[in-house]
Structures are given as structure tokens and as C-alpha cells.
mmCIF file with all atom_site columns, C-alpha atoms in Angstrom:
data_model
loop_
_atom_site.group_PDB
_atom_site.id
_atom_site.type_symbol
_atom_site.label_atom_id
_atom_site.label_alt_id
_atom_site.label_comp_id
_atom_site.label_asym_id
_atom_site.label_entity_id
_atom_site.label_seq_id
_atom_site.pdbx_PDB_ins_code
_atom_site.Cartn_x
_atom_site.Cartn_y
_atom_site.Cartn_z
_atom_site.occupancy
_atom_site.B_iso_or_equiv
_atom_site.pdbx_formal_charge
_atom_site.auth_seq_id
_atom_site.auth_comp_id
_atom_site.auth_asym_id
_atom_site.auth_atom_id
_atom_site.pdbx_PDB_model_num
ATOM 1   C CA . MET A 1 1   ? 6.962  -1.165  -6.556  1.00 87.00 ? 725 MET A CA 1
ATOM 2   C CA . LYS A 1 2   ? 9.977  0.850   -7.462  1.00 93.00 ? 726 LYS A CA 1
ATOM 3   C CA . ALA A 1 3   ? 8.266  4.174   -6.945  1.00 93.00 ? 727 ALA A CA 1
ATOM 4   C CA . ARG A 1 4   ? 7.217  2.751   -3.449  1.00 93.00 ? 728 ARG A CA 1
ATOM 5   C CA . THR A 1 5   ? 10.613 1.777   -2.449  1.00 93.00 ? 729 THR A CA 1
ATOM 6   C CA . GLN A 1 6   ? 11.793 5.428   -3.713  1.00 95.00 ? 730 GLN A CA 1
ATOM 7   C CA . ALA A 1 7   ? 9.051  6.977   -1.581  1.00 94.00 ? 731 ALA A CA 1
ATOM 8   C CA . ALA A 1 8   ? 10.315 4.882   1.350   1.00 93.00 ? 732 ALA A CA 1
ATOM 9   C CA . ASN A 1 9   ? 13.982 5.796   0.860   1.00 94.00 ? 733 ASN A CA 1
ATOM 10  C CA . GLN A 1 10  ? 13.017 9.528   0.788   1.00 95.00 ? 734 GLN A CA 1
ATOM 11  C CA . PHE A 1 11  ? 10.919 9.180   3.826   1.00 93.00 ? 735 PHE A CA 1
ATOM 12  C CA . HIS A 1 12  ? 13.684 7.818   5.891   1.00 93.00 ? 736 HIS A CA 1
ATOM 13  C CA . ALA A 1 13  ? 15.956 10.603  4.394   1.00 95.00 ? 737 ALA A CA 1
ATOM 14  C CA . VAL A 1 14  ? 13.751 13.199  5.769   1.00 95.00 ? 738 VAL A CA 1
ATOM 15  C CA . VAL A 1 15  ? 13.398 11.356  9.129   1.00 94.00 ? 739 VAL A CA 1
ATOM 16  C CA . VAL A 1 16  ? 17.180 11.271  9.495   1.00 94.00 ? 740 VAL A CA 1
ATOM 17  C CA . THR A 1 17  ? 17.406 15.067  8.785   1.00 95.00 ? 741 THR A CA 1
ATOM 18  C CA . ALA A 1 18  ? 14.592 16.102  10.644  1.00 96.00 ? 742 ALA A CA 1
ATOM 19  C CA . PRO A 1 19  ? 14.901 18.381  13.949  1.00 96.00 ? 743 PRO A CA 1
ATOM 20  C CA . GLN A 1 20  ? 16.193 16.180  17.060  1.00 97.00 ? 744 GLN A CA 1
ATOM 21  C CA . GLU A 1 21  ? 12.999 16.312  18.744  1.00 96.00 ? 745 GLU A CA 1
ATOM 22  C CA . LEU A 1 22  ? 11.073 14.823  15.701  1.00 96.00 ? 746 LEU A CA 1
ATOM 23  C CA . ARG A 1 23  ? 13.644 12.344  15.125  1.00 95.00 ? 747 ARG A CA 1
ATOM 24  C CA . ASP A 1 24  ? 13.407 11.074  18.776  1.00 95.00 ? 748 ASP A CA 1
ATOM 25  C CA . ARG A 1 25  ? 9.662  10.690  18.730  1.00 95.00 ? 749 ARG A CA 1
ATOM 26  C CA . LEU A 1 26  ? 9.821  8.509   15.471  1.00 94.00 ? 750 LEU A CA 1
ATOM 27  C CA . ARG A 1 27  ? 13.151 6.497   16.518  1.00 92.00 ? 751 ARG A CA 1
ATOM 28  C CA . GLY A 1 28  ? 12.668 2.780   16.454  1.00 91.00 ? 752 GLY A CA 1
ATOM 29  C CA . MET A 1 29  ? 9.264  2.725   14.639  1.00 93.00 ? 753 MET A CA 1
ATOM 30  C CA . SER A 1 30  ? 8.742  0.239   11.796  1.00 94.00 ? 754 SER A CA 1
ATOM 31  C CA . LEU A 1 31  ? 8.328  1.419   8.249   1.00 94.00 ? 755 LEU A CA 1
ATOM 32  C CA . ALA A 1 32  ? 4.558  0.799   8.504   1.00 94.00 ? 756 ALA A CA 1
ATOM 33  C CA . HIS A 1 33  ? 4.232  2.715   11.711  1.00 96.00 ? 757 HIS A CA 1
ATOM 34  C CA . LEU A 1 34  ? 6.190  5.541   10.519  1.00 95.00 ? 758 LEU A CA 1
ATOM 35  C CA . VAL A 1 35  ? 4.101  5.879   7.684   1.00 96.00 ? 759 VAL A CA 1
ATOM 36  C CA . ALA A 1 36  ? 0.843  5.491   9.548   1.00 96.00 ? 760 ALA A CA 1
ATOM 37  C CA . THR A 1 37  ? 2.008  8.070   12.000  1.00 97.00 ? 761 THR A CA 1
ATOM 38  C CA . ALA A 1 38  ? 3.236  10.708  9.473   1.00 96.00 ? 762 ALA A CA 1
ATOM 39  C CA . ALA A 1 39  ? 0.044  10.142  7.255   1.00 97.00 ? 763 ALA A CA 1
ATOM 40  C CA . ARG A 1 40  ? -1.937 11.650  10.505  1.00 97.00 ? 764 ARG A CA 1
ATOM 41  C CA . PHE A 1 41  ? 0.517  14.716  11.010  1.00 96.00 ? 765 PHE A CA 1
ATOM 42  C CA . ARG A 1 42  ? -1.116 18.142  10.931  1.00 94.00 ? 766 ARG A CA 1
ATOM 43  C CA . PRO A 1 43  ? 1.690  20.286  10.316  1.00 90.00 ? 767 PRO A CA 1
ATOM 44  C CA . GLY A 1 44  ? -0.468 23.826  10.026  1.00 89.00 ? 768 GLY A CA 1
ATOM 45  C CA . THR A 1 45  ? 1.248  26.557  8.761   1.00 93.00 ? 769 THR A CA 1
ATOM 46  C CA . VAL A 1 46  ? 4.970  26.063  7.960   1.00 95.00 ? 770 VAL A CA 1
ATOM 47  C CA . THR A 1 47  ? 6.751  28.433  10.283  1.00 95.00 ? 771 THR A CA 1
ATOM 48  C CA . SER A 1 48  ? 9.586  25.965  11.831  1.00 95.00 ? 772 SER A CA 1
ATOM 49  C CA . LEU A 1 49  ? 11.660 23.222  10.714  1.00 95.00 ? 773 LEU A CA 1
ATOM 50  C CA . GLU A 1 50  ? 9.685  20.736  12.610  1.00 95.00 ? 774 GLU A CA 1
ATOM 51  C CA . ALA A 1 51  ? 6.424  21.697  10.606  1.00 96.00 ? 775 ALA A CA 1
ATOM 52  C CA . ALA A 1 52  ? 8.296  21.627  7.270   1.00 96.00 ? 776 ALA A CA 1
ATOM 53  C CA . ALA A 1 53  ? 9.713  18.209  8.158   1.00 97.00 ? 777 ALA A CA 1
ATOM 54  C CA . LYS A 1 54  ? 6.172  17.074  9.289   1.00 97.00 ? 778 LYS A CA 1
ATOM 55  C CA . LEU A 1 55  ? 4.660  18.498  5.942   1.00 97.00 ? 779 LEU A CA 1
ATOM 56  C CA . ALA A 1 56  ? 7.286  16.551  3.799   1.00 96.00 ? 780 ALA A CA 1
ATOM 57  C CA . LEU A 1 57  ? 6.690  13.496  5.839   1.00 97.00 ? 781 LEU A CA 1
ATOM 58  C CA . LYS A 1 58  ? 3.121  13.563  5.588   1.00 97.00 ? 782 LYS A CA 1
ATOM 59  C CA . SER A 1 59  ? 3.166  14.049  1.781   1.00 96.00 ? 783 SER A CA 1
ATOM 60  C CA . LEU A 1 60  ? 5.669  10.941  1.408   1.00 96.00 ? 784 LEU A CA 1
ATOM 61  C CA . ALA A 1 61  ? 3.667  8.828   3.916   1.00 96.00 ? 785 ALA A CA 1
ATOM 62  C CA . VAL A 1 62  ? 0.588  9.643   1.912   1.00 96.00 ? 786 VAL A CA 1
ATOM 63  C CA . ARG A 1 63  ? 2.412  8.908   -1.442  1.00 96.00 ? 787 ARG A CA 1
ATOM 64  C CA . TYR A 1 64  ? 3.611  5.436   0.000   1.00 95.00 ? 788 TYR A CA 1
ATOM 65  C CA . GLN A 1 65  ? 0.113  4.558   0.907   1.00 96.00 ? 789 GLN A CA 1
ATOM 66  C CA . GLN A 1 66  ? -1.224 5.295   -2.463  1.00 96.00 ? 790 GLN A CA 1
ATOM 67  C CA . LEU A 1 67  ? 1.577  3.344   -4.279  1.00 95.00 ? 791 LEU A CA 1
ATOM 68  C CA . ALA A 1 68  ? 1.185  0.365   -2.060  1.00 94.00 ? 792 ALA A CA 1
ATOM 69  C CA . GLN A 1 69  ? -2.565 0.509   -2.557  1.00 95.00 ? 793 GLN A CA 1
ATOM 70  C CA . GLU A 1 70  ? -2.080 0.680   -6.194  1.00 94.00 ? 794 GLU A CA 1
ATOM 71  C CA . THR A 1 71  ? 0.423  -2.253  -6.142  1.00 92.00 ? 795 THR A CA 1
ATOM 72  C CA . SER A 1 72  ? -1.840 -4.468  -4.241  1.00 92.00 ? 796 SER A CA 1
ATOM 73  C CA . THR A 1 73  ? -4.805 -3.561  -6.909  1.00 94.00 ? 797 THR A CA 1
ATOM 74  C CA . LEU A 1 74  ? -2.522 -4.478  -9.891  1.00 93.00 ? 798 LEU A CA 1
ATOM 75  C CA . ASP A 1 75  ? -1.250 -7.442  -8.050  1.00 91.00 ? 799 ASP A CA 1
ATOM 76  C CA . GLN A 1 76  ? -4.814 -8.776  -7.621  1.00 93.00 ? 800 GLN A CA 1
ATOM 77  C CA . GLN A 1 77  ? -5.840 -7.915  -11.104 1.00 94.00 ? 801 GLN A CA 1
ATOM 78  C CA . ILE A 1 78  ? -2.738 -9.885  -12.329 1.00 91.00 ? 802 ILE A CA 1
ATOM 79  C CA . ASP A 1 79  ? -3.393 -12.702 -10.236 1.00 89.00 ? 803 ASP A CA 1
ATOM 80  C CA . ARG A 1 80  ? -6.899 -13.076 -11.450 1.00 90.00 ? 804 ARG A CA 1
ATOM 81  C CA . LEU A 1 81  ? -5.827 -12.722 -15.162 1.00 91.00 ? 805 LEU A CA 1
ATOM 82  C CA . ALA A 1 82  ? -3.121 -15.260 -14.503 1.00 88.00 ? 806 ALA A CA 1
ATOM 83  C CA . HIS A 1 83  ? -5.776 -17.660 -12.986 1.00 87.00 ? 807 HIS A CA 1
ATOM 84  C CA . GLN A 1 84  ? -8.059 -17.211 -16.078 1.00 88.00 ? 808 GLN A CA 1
ATOM 85  C CA . ALA A 1 85  ? -5.188 -17.861 -18.554 1.00 88.00 ? 809 ALA A CA 1
ATOM 86  C CA . ALA A 1 86  ? -3.398 -20.805 -16.939 1.00 86.00 ? 810 ALA A CA 1
ATOM 87  C CA . PRO A 1 87  ? -5.628 -22.101 -14.119 1.00 83.00 ? 811 PRO A CA 1
ATOM 88  C CA . ASP A 1 88  ? -3.485 -25.574 -13.779 1.00 83.00 ? 812 ASP A CA 1
ATOM 89  C CA . LEU A 1 89  ? -0.256 -23.756 -13.689 1.00 82.00 ? 813 LEU A CA 1
ATOM 90  C CA . MET A 1 90  ? -1.633 -21.312 -10.865 1.00 79.00 ? 814 MET A CA 1
ATOM 91  C CA . GLN A 1 91  ? -2.438 -24.385 -8.788  1.00 79.00 ? 815 GLN A CA 1
ATOM 92  C CA . ILE A 1 92  ? 1.037  -25.611 -8.711  1.00 80.00 ? 816 ILE A CA 1
ATOM 93  C CA . LYS A 1 93  ? 2.659  -25.071 -5.308  1.00 62.00 ? 817 LYS A CA 1
ATOM 94  C CA . GLY A 1 94  ? 5.799  -22.764 -5.147  1.00 58.00 ? 818 GLY A CA 1
ATOM 95  C CA . LYS A 1 95  ? 4.327  -20.539 -7.971  1.00 52.00 ? 819 LYS A CA 1
ATOM 96  C CA . LEU A 1 96  ? 5.829  -17.161 -8.448  1.00 56.00 ? 820 LEU A CA 1
ATOM 97  C CA . HIS A 1 97  ? 3.695  -14.208 -7.300  1.00 53.00 ? 821 HIS A CA 1
ATOM 98  C CA . SER A 1 98  ? 3.054  -11.779 -9.820  1.00 50.00 ? 822 SER A CA 1
ATOM 99  C CA . SER A 1 99  ? 5.161  -9.006  -7.593  1.00 49.00 ? 823 SER A CA 1
ATOM 100 C CA . ALA A 1 100 ? 8.088  -11.349 -7.375  1.00 48.00 ? 824 ALA A CA 1
ATOM 101 C CA . ALA A 1 101 ? 11.357 -9.852  -8.729  1.00 46.00 ? 825 ALA A CA 1
ATOM 102 C CA . PRO A 1 102 ? 12.713 -11.503 -11.707 1.00 46.00 ? 826 PRO A CA 1
ATOM 103 C CA . SER A 1 103 ? 15.701 -13.612 -11.559 1.00 41.00 ? 827 SER A CA 1
ATOM 104 C CA . THR A 1 104 ? 19.080 -11.745 -12.170 1.00 39.00 ? 828 THR A CA 1
ATOM 105 C CA . ARG A 1 105 ? 20.911 -14.973 -12.966 1.00 37.00 ? 829 ARG A CA 1
ATOM 106 C CA . PRO A 1 106 ? 21.801 -15.735 -16.590 1.00 39.00 ? 830 PRO A CA 1
#
């Protein structure tokens, strides 16, 4: 999850520094829409700043998607194992999800 968050932060940093025309096209999109859009970019030969930004965004978008899929797969496996190990506990309402952040309270 931390790696996915880092990829999202890097993604936003590239969007902010991308050429104005590309920034304008991406403005106002949710992260999910930005990632889906950038994953479809076809920058071709990198001969301009826009093509370089598109290549970086595509790379980060694909990484973000892969990390999201990996997190989902691992969460499903953890959930399955938790149900096997403690089925009664898993039936309690309000249980923590395996991807929930640990409490920072002492």
C-alpha cells in the first residue's frame, strides 16, 4: 500500500510539472480516471516534453495499477486465511479489514 501511495504521489508530481496543454487535459480528473487515462497513453518516440511526460505518466500509471492489483490479491488471501484461522472472530461486525492501518494510539 505504501508503494502504491508513493506511485500516486509521483504521478501527481509529474502531472503538476507536465506541459500546460497536457495539464489542462488532465485537470479535474479523479486519481482513478487519471491513472486509467495515462495507462492508455501512447507517447511514441520521445521528442518533446509532452511525450516525455506522457511516457513517465504511463509508466507510473501501470505501476499504480499493478500495485493496486497486488494489494487486492494479498488482501483476499489474508482475508481467506483469517477466516480459516478464526471464523468466529471474522463474523463479528465492525472487524478490522486486513488493509486497515494500525492504530497510532499508545
